[in-house]
Amino acid sequence: MPAGLTAATGMDALTHAIEGYTTRGAWELSDMFHFKAIQLISQNLRDSYAEAKSGQPGSGREGMALGQYVAGMGFSNVGLGIDHAMAHTLSAHYDTPHGVACAMLLPIAMEYNKPVVTERLAQVAVAMGVDTTGMTTDEAADAAIAAVKQLSADVNIPKTCDGLVEEDLDQLASDALADACYPGNPREADHETVKELFRKIMA
Ligand SMILES: [Zn+2]
């Protein structure tokens, strides 16, 4: 698998784990899978990406193979959320690779959901290896969002979606709200809110 695909599919797996950890249906059993998956992916994606670039073998790829599988064991039981609802829509309209769409939207979805899943996002920071000692829950949740942004940057995920224009936003918002993943989101969003979230990745 080339480096770009390693980055995109790896960030997709992280999105499965984080959305699965904060989805409406999350419970003890799915939490167990998702927390572990976030740990594995955070520990291995950079190495896996470096191995893909250099062609040198290492433990990163095996770690990602395990991490994406554990994430799948979790989210396939409880669903996802607005990140995947919006990412499916972007891919349908602009052919954006699924993992790239998920990764660009992940910090935006986390920020939007933060008021209703602050404690869970603080745990995401812990799973990602952030030292949250001395942080408030709110600060730890922000640290999780920062850690996701840093990981995306380290594997060269773009921050904006080419082709996304203001006149498409009504259709995009309608499609995202009709997506099968939207009902799993822990915080409801209206049409205007989804348009605003899409605007954040406009070039
Ligand atoms: Zn996905």
Short mmCIF file of C-alpha atoms and ligand atoms in Angstrom, two decimals:
data_model
loop_
_atom_site.label_atom_id
_atom_site.label_comp_id
_atom_site.label_asym_id
_atom_site.label_seq_id
_atom_site.Cartn_x
_atom_site.Cartn_y
_atom_site.Cartn_z
CA MET A 1 0.00 0.00 0.00
CA PRO A 2 1.53 3.39 -0.98
CA ALA A 3 2.09 6.14 1.61
CA GLY A 4 -0.93 8.28 0.63
CA LEU A 5 -3.30 5.34 0.90
CA THR A 6 -1.65 4.29 4.18
CA ALA A 7 -2.36 7.77 5.59
CA ALA A 8 -5.95 7.97 4.29
CA THR A 9 -7.03 4.47 5.36
CA GLY A 10 -5.21 4.87 8.67
CA MET A 11 -7.02 8.13 9.46
CA ASP A 12 -10.29 6.48 8.39
CA ALA A 13 -9.63 3.74 10.97
CA LEU A 14 -8.93 6.42 13.61
CA THR A 15 -12.21 8.11 12.67
CA HIS A 16 -14.05 4.78 13.09
CA ALA A 17 -12.52 4.45 16.55
CA ILE A 18 -13.18 8.03 17.73
CA GLU A 19 -16.68 8.28 16.22
CA GLY A 20 -17.48 4.83 17.58
CA TYR A 21 -16.29 5.94 21.02
CA THR A 22 -18.57 8.99 20.98
CA THR A 23 -21.58 7.63 19.04
CA ARG A 24 -25.03 7.52 20.68
CA GLY A 25 -25.03 3.75 21.02
CA ALA A 26 -21.56 3.48 22.62
CA TRP A 27 -21.45 1.25 25.68
CA GLU A 28 -18.90 -0.69 27.75
CA LEU A 29 -18.19 -3.39 25.18
CA SER A 30 -17.76 -1.03 22.21
CA ASP A 31 -15.74 1.36 24.42
CA MET A 32 -13.28 -1.44 25.07
CA PHE A 33 -12.63 -1.94 21.34
CA HIS A 34 -12.55 1.74 20.47
CA PHE A 35 -10.21 2.83 23.28
CA LYS A 36 -7.74 0.11 22.31
CA ALA A 37 -8.06 0.94 18.61
CA ILE A 38 -7.34 4.64 19.26
CA GLN A 39 -4.21 3.60 21.20
CA LEU A 40 -2.97 1.23 18.51
CA ILE A 41 -3.59 3.63 15.63
CA SER A 42 -2.02 6.59 17.47
CA GLN A 43 1.05 4.48 18.26
CA ASN A 44 1.47 3.00 14.77
CA LEU A 45 0.19 5.27 12.00
CA ARG A 46 3.29 7.50 11.79
CA ASP A 47 5.58 4.45 11.66
CA SER A 48 3.34 2.73 9.13
CA TYR A 49 3.42 5.85 6.94
CA ALA A 50 7.23 6.06 7.20
CA GLU A 51 7.50 2.36 6.29
CA ALA A 52 5.30 2.91 3.23
CA LYS A 53 7.44 5.87 2.14
CA SER A 54 10.79 4.15 2.64
CA GLY A 55 9.80 0.64 1.63
CA GLN A 56 11.55 -0.59 4.77
CA PRO A 57 9.73 -3.18 6.89
CA GLY A 58 8.80 -2.37 10.49
CA SER A 59 6.16 -2.93 13.15
CA GLY A 60 3.95 0.03 12.16
CA ARG A 61 2.04 -1.77 9.42
CA GLU A 62 1.27 -4.75 11.62
CA GLY A 63 0.12 -2.36 14.37
CA MET A 64 -2.21 -0.62 11.90
CA ALA A 65 -3.56 -3.94 10.62
CA LEU A 66 -4.51 -4.78 14.20
CA GLY A 67 -5.75 -1.28 15.06
CA GLN A 68 -8.10 -0.99 12.08
CA TYR A 69 -9.47 -4.48 12.82
CA VAL A 70 -10.14 -3.72 16.49
CA ALA A 71 -11.85 -0.44 15.46
CA GLY A 72 -14.03 -2.41 13.03
CA MET A 73 -15.00 -4.85 15.77
CA GLY A 74 -16.26 -1.85 17.71
CA PHE A 75 -18.02 0.47 15.29
CA SER A 76 -19.74 -2.26 13.29
CA ASN A 77 -21.79 -2.88 16.45
CA VAL A 78 -22.72 0.70 17.36
CA GLY A 79 -22.51 3.00 14.33
CA LEU A 80 -20.65 6.25 13.69
CA GLY A 81 -21.72 9.90 13.38
CA ILE A 82 -21.69 13.20 11.52
CA ASP A 83 -18.06 12.90 10.34
CA HIS A 84 -18.89 9.83 8.28
CA ALA A 85 -22.24 11.31 7.17
CA MET A 86 -20.43 14.37 5.80
CA ALA A 87 -17.49 12.35 4.42
CA HIS A 88 -19.78 10.02 2.43
CA THR A 89 -21.39 13.13 0.94
CA LEU A 90 -18.07 14.70 -0.04
CA SER A 91 -16.92 11.49 -1.72
CA ALA A 92 -20.19 11.18 -3.62
CA HIS A 93 -20.01 14.75 -4.96
CA TYR A 94 -16.28 15.32 -5.44
CA ASP A 95 -14.69 11.83 -5.50
CA THR A 96 -12.75 12.76 -2.35
CA PRO A 97 -11.02 9.58 -1.10
CA HIS A 98 -13.03 8.29 1.87
CA GLY A 99 -10.19 8.38 4.38
CA VAL A 100 -9.09 11.87 3.35
CA ALA A 101 -12.66 13.17 3.72
CA CYS A 102 -12.99 11.53 7.16
CA ALA A 103 -9.63 12.89 8.32
CA MET A 104 -10.27 16.48 7.18
CA LEU A 105 -13.60 16.50 9.00
CA LEU A 106 -12.52 14.66 12.17
CA PRO A 107 -11.32 17.62 14.28
CA ILE A 108 -14.32 19.64 13.06
CA ALA A 109 -16.79 16.91 14.11
CA MET A 110 -15.00 16.47 17.47
CA GLU A 111 -15.17 20.22 18.13
CA TYR A 112 -18.87 20.28 17.25
CA ASN A 113 -19.66 17.29 19.47
CA LYS A 114 -17.44 18.40 22.35
CA PRO A 115 -20.20 20.03 24.46
CA VAL A 116 -22.06 16.69 24.73
CA VAL A 117 -19.09 14.27 24.87
CA THR A 118 -16.42 16.29 26.71
CA GLU A 119 -15.54 13.49 29.13
CA ARG A 120 -15.27 10.95 26.31
CA LEU A 121 -13.01 13.22 24.26
CA ALA A 122 -10.82 13.67 27.35
CA GLN A 123 -10.45 9.87 27.34
CA VAL A 124 -9.56 9.99 23.62
CA ALA A 125 -6.63 12.25 24.58
CA VAL A 126 -5.47 9.62 27.08
CA ALA A 127 -5.79 6.87 24.47
CA MET A 128 -3.74 8.99 22.05
CA GLY A 129 -0.91 9.18 24.56
CA VAL A 130 -1.43 12.77 25.71
CA ASP A 131 -0.33 13.40 29.32
CA THR A 132 -3.52 14.94 30.70
CA THR A 133 -2.17 15.31 34.26
CA GLY A 134 -3.31 18.67 35.63
CA MET A 135 -5.69 19.35 32.73
CA THR A 136 -9.40 20.02 33.23
CA THR A 137 -11.76 17.74 31.31
CA ASP A 138 -12.36 20.55 28.85
CA GLU A 139 -8.62 21.06 28.30
CA ALA A 140 -8.09 17.32 27.83
CA ALA A 141 -10.87 17.22 25.21
CA ASP A 142 -9.18 20.12 23.39
CA ALA A 143 -5.89 18.21 23.61
CA ALA A 144 -7.53 15.23 21.85
CA ILE A 145 -8.62 17.52 18.99
CA ALA A 146 -5.10 19.00 18.79
CA ALA A 147 -3.56 15.49 18.77
CA VAL A 148 -5.80 14.47 15.86
CA LYS A 149 -4.82 17.60 13.91
CA GLN A 150 -1.12 16.89 14.55
CA LEU A 151 -1.42 13.25 13.46
CA SER A 152 -3.21 14.30 10.24
CA ALA A 153 -0.51 16.90 9.55
CA ASP A 154 2.26 14.36 10.20
CA VAL A 155 0.86 12.04 7.52
CA ASN A 156 0.18 14.91 5.08
CA ILE A 157 -3.62 14.91 5.04
CA PRO A 158 -4.91 18.09 3.32
CA LYS A 159 -7.00 20.56 5.36
CA THR A 160 -9.34 21.63 2.57
CA CYS A 161 -11.48 19.96 -0.09
CA ASP A 162 -10.89 21.00 -3.70
CA GLY A 163 -14.09 21.71 -5.59
CA LEU A 164 -16.19 22.52 -2.52
CA VAL A 165 -18.11 25.72 -3.29
CA GLU A 166 -20.77 27.76 -1.49
CA GLU A 167 -23.51 27.01 -4.05
CA ASP A 168 -23.23 23.26 -3.34
CA LEU A 169 -23.70 23.58 0.41
CA ASP A 170 -27.51 23.23 0.49
CA GLN A 171 -27.36 19.93 -1.38
CA LEU A 172 -24.41 18.69 0.66
CA ALA A 173 -26.12 19.49 3.96
CA SER A 174 -29.33 17.74 2.86
CA ASP A 175 -27.40 14.67 1.75
CA ALA A 176 -25.34 14.49 4.95
CA LEU A 177 -28.42 14.73 7.16
CA ALA A 178 -30.04 11.89 5.14
CA ASP A 179 -26.93 9.66 5.45
CA ALA A 180 -27.24 6.42 7.43
CA CYS A 181 -24.43 7.51 9.78
CA TYR A 182 -25.98 10.81 10.90
CA PRO A 183 -28.45 9.39 13.46
CA GLY A 184 -25.53 7.94 15.44
CA ASN A 185 -24.10 11.40 16.10
CA PRO A 186 -24.35 12.34 19.78
CA ARG A 187 -25.36 15.95 19.01
CA GLU A 188 -28.13 16.92 16.63
CA ALA A 189 -27.36 19.34 13.82
CA ASP A 190 -29.70 21.37 11.63
CA HIS A 191 -29.27 22.21 7.95
CA GLU A 192 -27.51 25.55 8.55
CA THR A 193 -25.16 24.00 11.09
CA VAL A 194 -24.04 21.30 8.65
CA LYS A 195 -23.43 23.96 5.99
CA GLU A 196 -21.26 25.82 8.50
CA LEU A 197 -19.29 22.64 9.25
CA PHE A 198 -18.68 22.05 5.52
CA ARG A 199 -17.50 25.68 5.17
CA LYS A 200 -14.62 24.91 7.53
CA ILE A 201 -12.94 22.70 4.89
CA MET A 202 -13.58 25.07 1.98
CA ALA A 203 -10.34 26.14 0.27
ZN ZN B 1 -14.80 5.12 7.25
#
